[in-house]
């Protein structure tokens, strides 16, 4: 049986599957219980699993992530919700100094398997500081994995994998995609492995790399370019940003020799730069043109009156493809 | 703890005075308080409507908390500092921020963050509790510079769970910074009731840990709020250190227009009860009417004046020059870095020559 679900419903399903299957799994966060989360990602779970397992915490991100570390050390598997990525910073210390390092510091004696779920990104006319896309900060931290789904099906399968992963995972949920589409999502358990990209569309001429909210944008631009110019593109949804799927990227670049990277995050120090470096190392001599980066700008994500101008759109990505193809 | 920190009241819900106020609150002042509360309430209701009509974005209403915000803001002096959250526009406007600016903020415009030239009013703080150490620092600096300014910082009950709350109070306490920590305990942090937020029976008692003054007032009693804040600011200016004020109040509506309070409380019932029994605006009105300084005619004139003011602000917000892409790149640094220069040109060219977009 497969129901048509939105991404946020699929995410709720993933947590439900793991709560049912594994006693060690608990959920913690602000407004996740009675309220079911501000985006309703945990809707109904308190009623089904009770206050011991679905916990409305005080308003304190360091407290949430810090106690989650203690719980994980002591055998539980916390799945933590941070209300928005822009509010993770009080808990950042815990992520950088402890979540990511306890395995190394105790040489494997302890580890802190947990998932930190958080909505991220612009595009929903949110208030100030509700639209950040700072995945590269987490990609930069040794010891945590970083996952970004872009479809309901992937969201469920990836979240289940993340909860089962022996290492801590930062799970970034694109707010704009929460209710953007419905997709058939199988009931019950299935997984989508971490570290594997998804080939969204196959082509010959150019490789477009994207994740999260930028996947449908990349896809539309690729379709448009095919219609208007006859160029076909590999559109790759990275899904896991750390560790990313090097084989899929390498093979595609070897085939097309042209690459456009699309991300919503600021340009400087973004994951795009890391991908360019990787391609430089692994496939430099296959390149027929410099790699293009279509990104958010190096400015704080503006308030919503300008968010459309900040975010890469189909026109900007198309222009990147044109530049790369006509180099 | 409730005994150590009783809820102080000056004006009963029936509008009767429980304490002498003449030396502190003149009849004129009381009327001014009332006017501000009414204007703010009309502004708040209009803003909720504007959001529903899609004319502004998500909005955080404060209805029910007017006495707490107006009473405290009116206790400030000219050169003081005000650190608000996203719910404290009543305090901001009372102290001097324009309605138009507040509306622009909620319309997603950065211009809405800018305070008037002659006032220290910071933009609304969105990350919870982060303003608390700022206020301690600004106040501490005033003291270092030998100035007589103080700082007033707003936050909610939920904010007291964050580390920044405790760090801010401790710093202010260690350095006798002239700051007043003003907590509006409105019962909820989004869906989480205070009883789940903390085991402490009061918020004021948290002052004990830092050896500073802690005061608990009826936050729907504008006189009590005003007097407590005024006293606290006076103490602060005299170098007697910070105060934590807990103003016990209630938000009538949703946390923001994106929230549905029926998910977590008996919204209709609770709201009705509070409005009927404890409304801060009605309470003051009862008093003013009994004093013979207020009547229906004055009320009608005030409402008309307030509606016109709000209408004018709405019009100014809606005819404000449209947001321009180039603006996004301004004021990031004192001088633009090359990256920002380059990206600004890129963004503007995308905007200006749409027909050339694909053919660049
Ligand atoms: C650091 C941080 N965490 C979470 C949030 C999301 N959030 C916004 S308002 C709010 C509740 C705040 O409650 P309270 O401090 O009581 O103030 P109130 O909204 O009731 O005025 C939460 C959790 C945030 N803005 N910042």
mmCIF file of N, CA and C in Angstrom, chain A residues 189-259:
data_model
loop_
_atom_site.group_PDB
_atom_site.id
_atom_site.type_symbol
_atom_site.label_atom_id
_atom_site.label_comp_id
_atom_site.label_asym_id
_atom_site.label_seq_id
_atom_site.Cartn_x
_atom_site.Cartn_y
_atom_site.Cartn_z
ATOM 1 N N UNK A 189 7.905 0.328 6.803
ATOM 2 C CA UNK A 189 9.315 0.655 6.769
ATOM 3 C C UNK A 189 10.004 0.433 5.421
ATOM 4 N N UNK A 190 10.787 1.363 5.019
ATOM 5 C CA UNK A 190 11.735 1.195 3.921
ATOM 6 C C UNK A 190 12.833 2.209 4.158
ATOM 7 N N UNK A 191 13.975 1.997 3.549
ATOM 8 C CA UNK A 191 15.053 2.962 3.762
ATOM 9 C C UNK A 191 15.591 3.479 2.438
ATOM 10 N N UNK A 192 16.130 4.659 2.501
ATOM 11 C CA UNK A 192 16.917 5.209 1.402
ATOM 12 C C UNK A 192 18.298 5.413 1.999
ATOM 13 N N UNK A 193 19.310 4.782 1.446
ATOM 14 C CA UNK A 193 20.622 4.835 2.110
ATOM 15 C C UNK A 193 21.223 6.234 2.135
ATOM 16 N N UNK A 194 21.915 6.547 3.220
ATOM 17 C CA UNK A 194 22.664 7.792 3.281
ATOM 18 C C UNK A 194 23.849 7.688 2.333
ATOM 19 N N UNK A 195 24.304 8.813 1.846
ATOM 20 C CA UNK A 195 25.513 8.808 1.027
ATOM 21 C C UNK A 195 25.280 8.468 -0.430
ATOM 22 N N UNK A 196 24.013 8.330 -0.818
ATOM 23 C CA UNK A 196 23.726 8.034 -2.225
ATOM 24 C C UNK A 196 22.894 9.148 -2.840
ATOM 25 N N UNK A 197 23.377 9.653 -3.960
ATOM 26 C CA UNK A 197 22.624 10.688 -4.666
ATOM 27 C C UNK A 197 21.502 10.038 -5.478
ATOM 28 N N UNK A 198 20.616 10.871 -5.992
ATOM 29 C CA UNK A 198 19.529 10.364 -6.841
ATOM 30 C C UNK A 198 19.624 11.052 -8.195
ATOM 31 N N UNK A 199 19.621 10.229 -9.247
ATOM 32 C CA UNK A 199 19.620 10.791 -10.598
ATOM 33 C C UNK A 199 18.174 11.164 -10.905
ATOM 34 N N UNK A 200 17.899 12.442 -10.968
ATOM 35 C CA UNK A 200 16.520 12.894 -11.136
ATOM 36 C C UNK A 200 16.134 12.845 -12.609
ATOM 37 N N UNK A 201 17.114 13.155 -13.452
ATOM 38 C CA UNK A 201 16.864 13.179 -14.893
ATOM 39 C C UNK A 201 18.206 12.901 -15.556
ATOM 40 N N UNK A 202 18.179 12.102 -16.604
ATOM 41 C CA UNK A 202 19.458 11.774 -17.232
ATOM 42 C C UNK A 202 19.628 12.487 -18.559
ATOM 43 N N UNK A 203 20.847 12.939 -18.802
ATOM 44 C CA UNK A 203 21.116 13.625 -20.060
ATOM 45 C C UNK A 203 22.554 13.397 -20.494
ATOM 46 N N UNK A 204 22.999 14.207 -21.440
ATOM 47 C CA UNK A 204 24.310 13.990 -22.037
ATOM 48 C C UNK A 204 25.238 15.192 -21.911
ATOM 49 N N UNK A 205 24.646 16.382 -21.895
ATOM 50 C CA UNK A 205 25.460 17.569 -22.161
ATOM 51 C C UNK A 205 25.995 18.290 -20.942
ATOM 52 N N UNK A 206 25.259 18.258 -19.856
ATOM 53 C CA UNK A 206 25.664 19.038 -18.692
ATOM 54 C C UNK A 206 25.151 18.345 -17.429
ATOM 55 N N UNK A 207 25.900 18.504 -16.345
ATOM 56 C CA UNK A 207 25.505 17.942 -15.058
ATOM 57 C C UNK A 207 25.027 19.080 -14.161
ATOM 58 N N UNK A 208 23.832 18.946 -13.614
ATOM 59 C CA UNK A 208 23.356 19.962 -12.673
ATOM 60 C C UNK A 208 23.238 19.318 -11.299
ATOM 61 N N UNK A 209 23.965 19.866 -10.328
ATOM 62 C CA UNK A 209 23.958 19.320 -8.966
ATOM 63 C C UNK A 209 23.126 20.231 -8.071
ATOM 64 N N UNK A 210 22.227 19.635 -7.295
ATOM 65 C CA UNK A 210 21.372 20.435 -6.417
ATOM 66 C C UNK A 210 20.920 19.588 -5.238
ATOM 67 N N UNK A 211 20.308 20.235 -4.253
ATOM 68 C CA UNK A 211 19.685 19.518 -3.133
ATOM 69 C C UNK A 211 18.547 20.362 -2.567
ATOM 70 N N UNK A 212 17.674 19.701 -1.837
ATOM 71 C CA UNK A 212 16.578 20.400 -1.159
ATOM 72 C C UNK A 212 15.703 21.168 -2.130
ATOM 73 N N UNK A 213 15.384 22.385 -1.734
ATOM 74 C CA UNK A 213 14.484 23.238 -2.505
ATOM 75 C C UNK A 213 14.974 23.504 -3.922
ATOM 76 N N UNK A 214 16.273 23.376 -4.121
ATOM 77 C CA UNK A 214 16.824 23.711 -5.434
ATOM 78 C C UNK A 214 16.655 22.588 -6.445
ATOM 79 N N UNK A 215 16.252 21.395 -6.008
ATOM 80 C CA UNK A 215 16.126 20.283 -6.958
ATOM 81 C C UNK A 215 15.041 20.567 -8.007
ATOM 82 N N UNK A 216 13.831 20.928 -7.592
ATOM 83 C CA UNK A 216 12.832 21.228 -8.631
ATOM 84 C C UNK A 216 13.212 22.426 -9.506
ATOM 85 N N UNK A 217 13.936 23.370 -8.943
ATOM 86 C CA UNK A 217 14.374 24.529 -9.733
ATOM 87 C C UNK A 217 15.364 24.062 -10.808
ATOM 88 N N UNK A 218 16.310 23.233 -10.390
ATOM 89 C CA UNK A 218 17.301 22.702 -11.331
ATOM 90 C C UNK A 218 16.617 21.882 -12.426
ATOM 91 N N UNK A 219 15.641 21.112 -11.993
ATOM 92 C CA UNK A 219 14.941 20.244 -12.938
ATOM 93 C C UNK A 219 14.176 21.063 -13.984
ATOM 94 N N UNK A 220 13.506 22.088 -13.520
ATOM 95 C CA UNK A 220 12.754 22.942 -14.459
ATOM 96 C C UNK A 220 13.682 23.630 -15.445
ATOM 97 N N UNK A 221 14.811 24.095 -14.918
ATOM 98 C CA UNK A 221 15.768 24.766 -15.806
ATOM 99 C C UNK A 221 16.288 23.773 -16.845
ATOM 100 N N UNK A 222 16.538 22.553 -16.401
ATOM 101 C CA UNK A 222 17.050 21.539 -17.331
ATOM 102 C C UNK A 222 16.020 21.241 -18.423
ATOM 103 N N UNK A 223 14.776 21.141 -18.013
ATOM 104 C CA UNK A 223 13.703 20.885 -18.996
ATOM 105 C C UNK A 223 13.606 22.029 -20.000
ATOM 106 N N UNK A 224 13.685 23.218 -19.453
ATOM 107 C CA UNK A 224 13.563 24.400 -20.302
ATOM 108 C C UNK A 224 14.705 24.444 -21.327
ATOM 109 N N UNK A 225 15.903 24.157 -20.871
ATOM 110 C CA UNK A 225 17.065 24.197 -21.759
ATOM 111 C C UNK A 225 16.971 23.113 -22.828
ATOM 112 N N UNK A 226 16.402 22.000 -22.431
ATOM 113 C CA UNK A 226 16.252 20.931 -23.415
ATOM 114 C C UNK A 226 15.252 21.351 -24.507
ATOM 115 N N UNK A 227 14.151 21.949 -24.043
ATOM 116 C CA UNK A 227 13.138 22.410 -25.004
ATOM 117 C C UNK A 227 13.666 23.509 -25.898
ATOM 118 N N UNK A 228 14.314 24.481 -25.257
ATOM 119 C CA UNK A 228 14.696 25.671 -26.016
ATOM 120 C C UNK A 228 15.975 25.487 -26.811
ATOM 121 N N UNK A 229 16.895 24.691 -26.275
ATOM 122 C CA UNK A 229 18.215 24.621 -26.901
ATOM 123 C C UNK A 229 18.609 23.216 -27.339
ATOM 124 N N UNK A 230 17.832 22.269 -26.857
ATOM 125 C CA UNK A 230 18.173 20.900 -27.212
ATOM 126 C C UNK A 230 19.336 20.324 -26.409
ATOM 127 N N UNK A 231 19.693 20.969 -25.323
ATOM 128 C CA UNK A 231 20.751 20.404 -24.471
ATOM 129 C C UNK A 231 20.114 19.526 -23.398
ATOM 130 N N UNK A 232 20.659 18.361 -23.177
ATOM 131 C CA UNK A 232 20.078 17.512 -22.132
ATOM 132 C C UNK A 232 21.010 17.461 -20.927
ATOM 133 N N UNK A 233 20.394 17.353 -19.762
ATOM 134 C CA UNK A 233 21.181 17.443 -18.530
ATOM 135 C C UNK A 233 20.970 16.241 -17.620
ATOM 136 N N UNK A 234 22.029 15.850 -16.935
ATOM 137 C CA UNK A 234 21.914 15.009 -15.746
ATOM 138 C C UNK A 234 21.536 15.950 -14.616
ATOM 139 N N UNK A 235 20.410 15.713 -13.995
ATOM 140 C CA UNK A 235 20.092 16.492 -12.793
ATOM 141 C C UNK A 235 20.254 15.550 -11.608
ATOM 142 N N UNK A 236 21.169 15.912 -10.717
ATOM 143 C CA UNK A 236 21.472 15.029 -9.593
ATOM 144 C C UNK A 236 21.072 15.692 -8.281
ATOM 145 N N UNK A 237 20.248 14.979 -7.522
ATOM 146 C CA UNK A 237 19.867 15.425 -6.178
ATOM 147 C C UNK A 237 20.851 14.761 -5.213
ATOM 148 N N UNK A 238 21.689 15.547 -4.582
ATOM 149 C CA UNK A 238 22.737 14.962 -3.745
ATOM 150 C C UNK A 238 22.191 14.179 -2.546
ATOM 151 N N UNK A 239 21.120 14.638 -1.964
ATOM 152 C CA UNK A 239 20.440 14.008 -0.817
ATOM 153 C C UNK A 239 21.302 13.950 0.450
ATOM 154 N N UNK A 240 22.512 13.470 0.350
ATOM 155 C CA UNK A 240 23.425 13.534 1.498
ATOM 156 C C UNK A 240 24.553 14.479 1.112
ATOM 157 N N UNK A 241 24.803 15.464 1.954
ATOM 158 C CA UNK A 241 25.870 16.431 1.645
ATOM 159 C C UNK A 241 27.190 16.013 2.282
ATOM 160 N N UNK A 242 27.090 15.288 3.379
ATOM 161 C CA UNK A 242 28.290 14.691 3.945
ATOM 162 C C UNK A 242 27.947 13.335 4.501
ATOM 163 N N UNK A 243 28.539 12.268 4.048
ATOM 164 C CA UNK A 243 29.493 12.192 2.948
ATOM 165 C C UNK A 243 28.742 12.132 1.617
ATOM 166 N N UNK A 244 29.131 12.995 0.663
ATOM 167 C CA UNK A 244 28.368 12.981 -0.593
ATOM 168 C C UNK A 244 28.792 11.823 -1.493
ATOM 169 N N UNK A 245 27.960 11.583 -2.495
ATOM 170 C CA UNK A 245 28.089 10.407 -3.351
ATOM 171 C C UNK A 245 29.096 10.693 -4.466
ATOM 172 N N UNK A 246 30.322 10.370 -4.224
ATOM 173 C CA UNK A 246 31.345 10.789 -5.183
ATOM 174 C C UNK A 246 31.270 10.022 -6.503
ATOM 175 N N UNK A 247 30.834 8.760 -6.430
ATOM 176 C CA UNK A 247 30.786 7.964 -7.664
ATOM 177 C C UNK A 247 29.801 8.553 -8.674
ATOM 178 N N UNK A 248 28.606 8.843 -8.183
ATOM 179 C CA UNK A 248 27.573 9.374 -9.086
ATOM 180 C C UNK A 248 28.040 10.684 -9.712
ATOM 181 N N UNK A 249 28.626 11.530 -8.899
ATOM 182 C CA UNK A 249 29.079 12.822 -9.429
ATOM 183 C C UNK A 249 30.204 12.611 -10.441
ATOM 184 N N UNK A 250 31.152 11.800 -10.055
ATOM 185 C CA UNK A 250 32.311 11.587 -10.928
ATOM 186 C C UNK A 250 31.882 11.024 -12.288
ATOM 187 N N UNK A 251 31.031 10.023 -12.245
ATOM 188 C CA UNK A 251 30.598 9.406 -13.511
ATOM 189 C C UNK A 251 29.857 10.408 -14.397
ATOM 190 N N UNK A 252 29.026 11.188 -13.765
ATOM 191 C CA UNK A 252 28.261 12.150 -14.557
ATOM 192 C C UNK A 252 29.190 13.187 -15.181
ATOM 193 N N UNK A 253 30.133 13.682 -14.395
ATOM 194 C CA UNK A 253 31.045 14.708 -14.913
ATOM 195 C C UNK A 253 31.914 14.136 -16.027
ATOM 196 N N UNK A 254 32.318 12.906 -15.877
ATOM 197 C CA UNK A 254 33.119 12.286 -16.938
ATOM 198 C C UNK A 254 32.311 12.195 -18.235
ATOM 199 N N UNK A 255 31.010 11.998 -18.067
ATOM 200 C CA UNK A 255 30.144 11.887 -19.241
ATOM 201 C C UNK A 255 29.888 13.250 -19.906
ATOM 202 N N UNK A 256 29.535 14.237 -19.094
ATOM 203 C CA UNK A 256 29.090 15.518 -19.681
ATOM 204 C C UNK A 256 30.219 16.532 -19.854
ATOM 205 N N UNK A 257 31.142 16.559 -18.925
ATOM 206 C CA UNK A 257 32.240 17.525 -18.990
ATOM 207 C C UNK A 257 31.827 18.949 -18.652
ATOM 208 N N UNK A 258 30.581 19.137 -18.267
ATOM 209 C CA UNK A 258 30.113 20.493 -17.903
ATOM 210 C C UNK A 258 29.253 20.399 -16.650
ATOM 211 N N UNK A 259 29.469 21.336 -15.743
ATOM 212 C CA UNK A 259 28.781 21.230 -14.447
ATOM 213 C C UNK A 259 28.210 22.579 -14.007
#
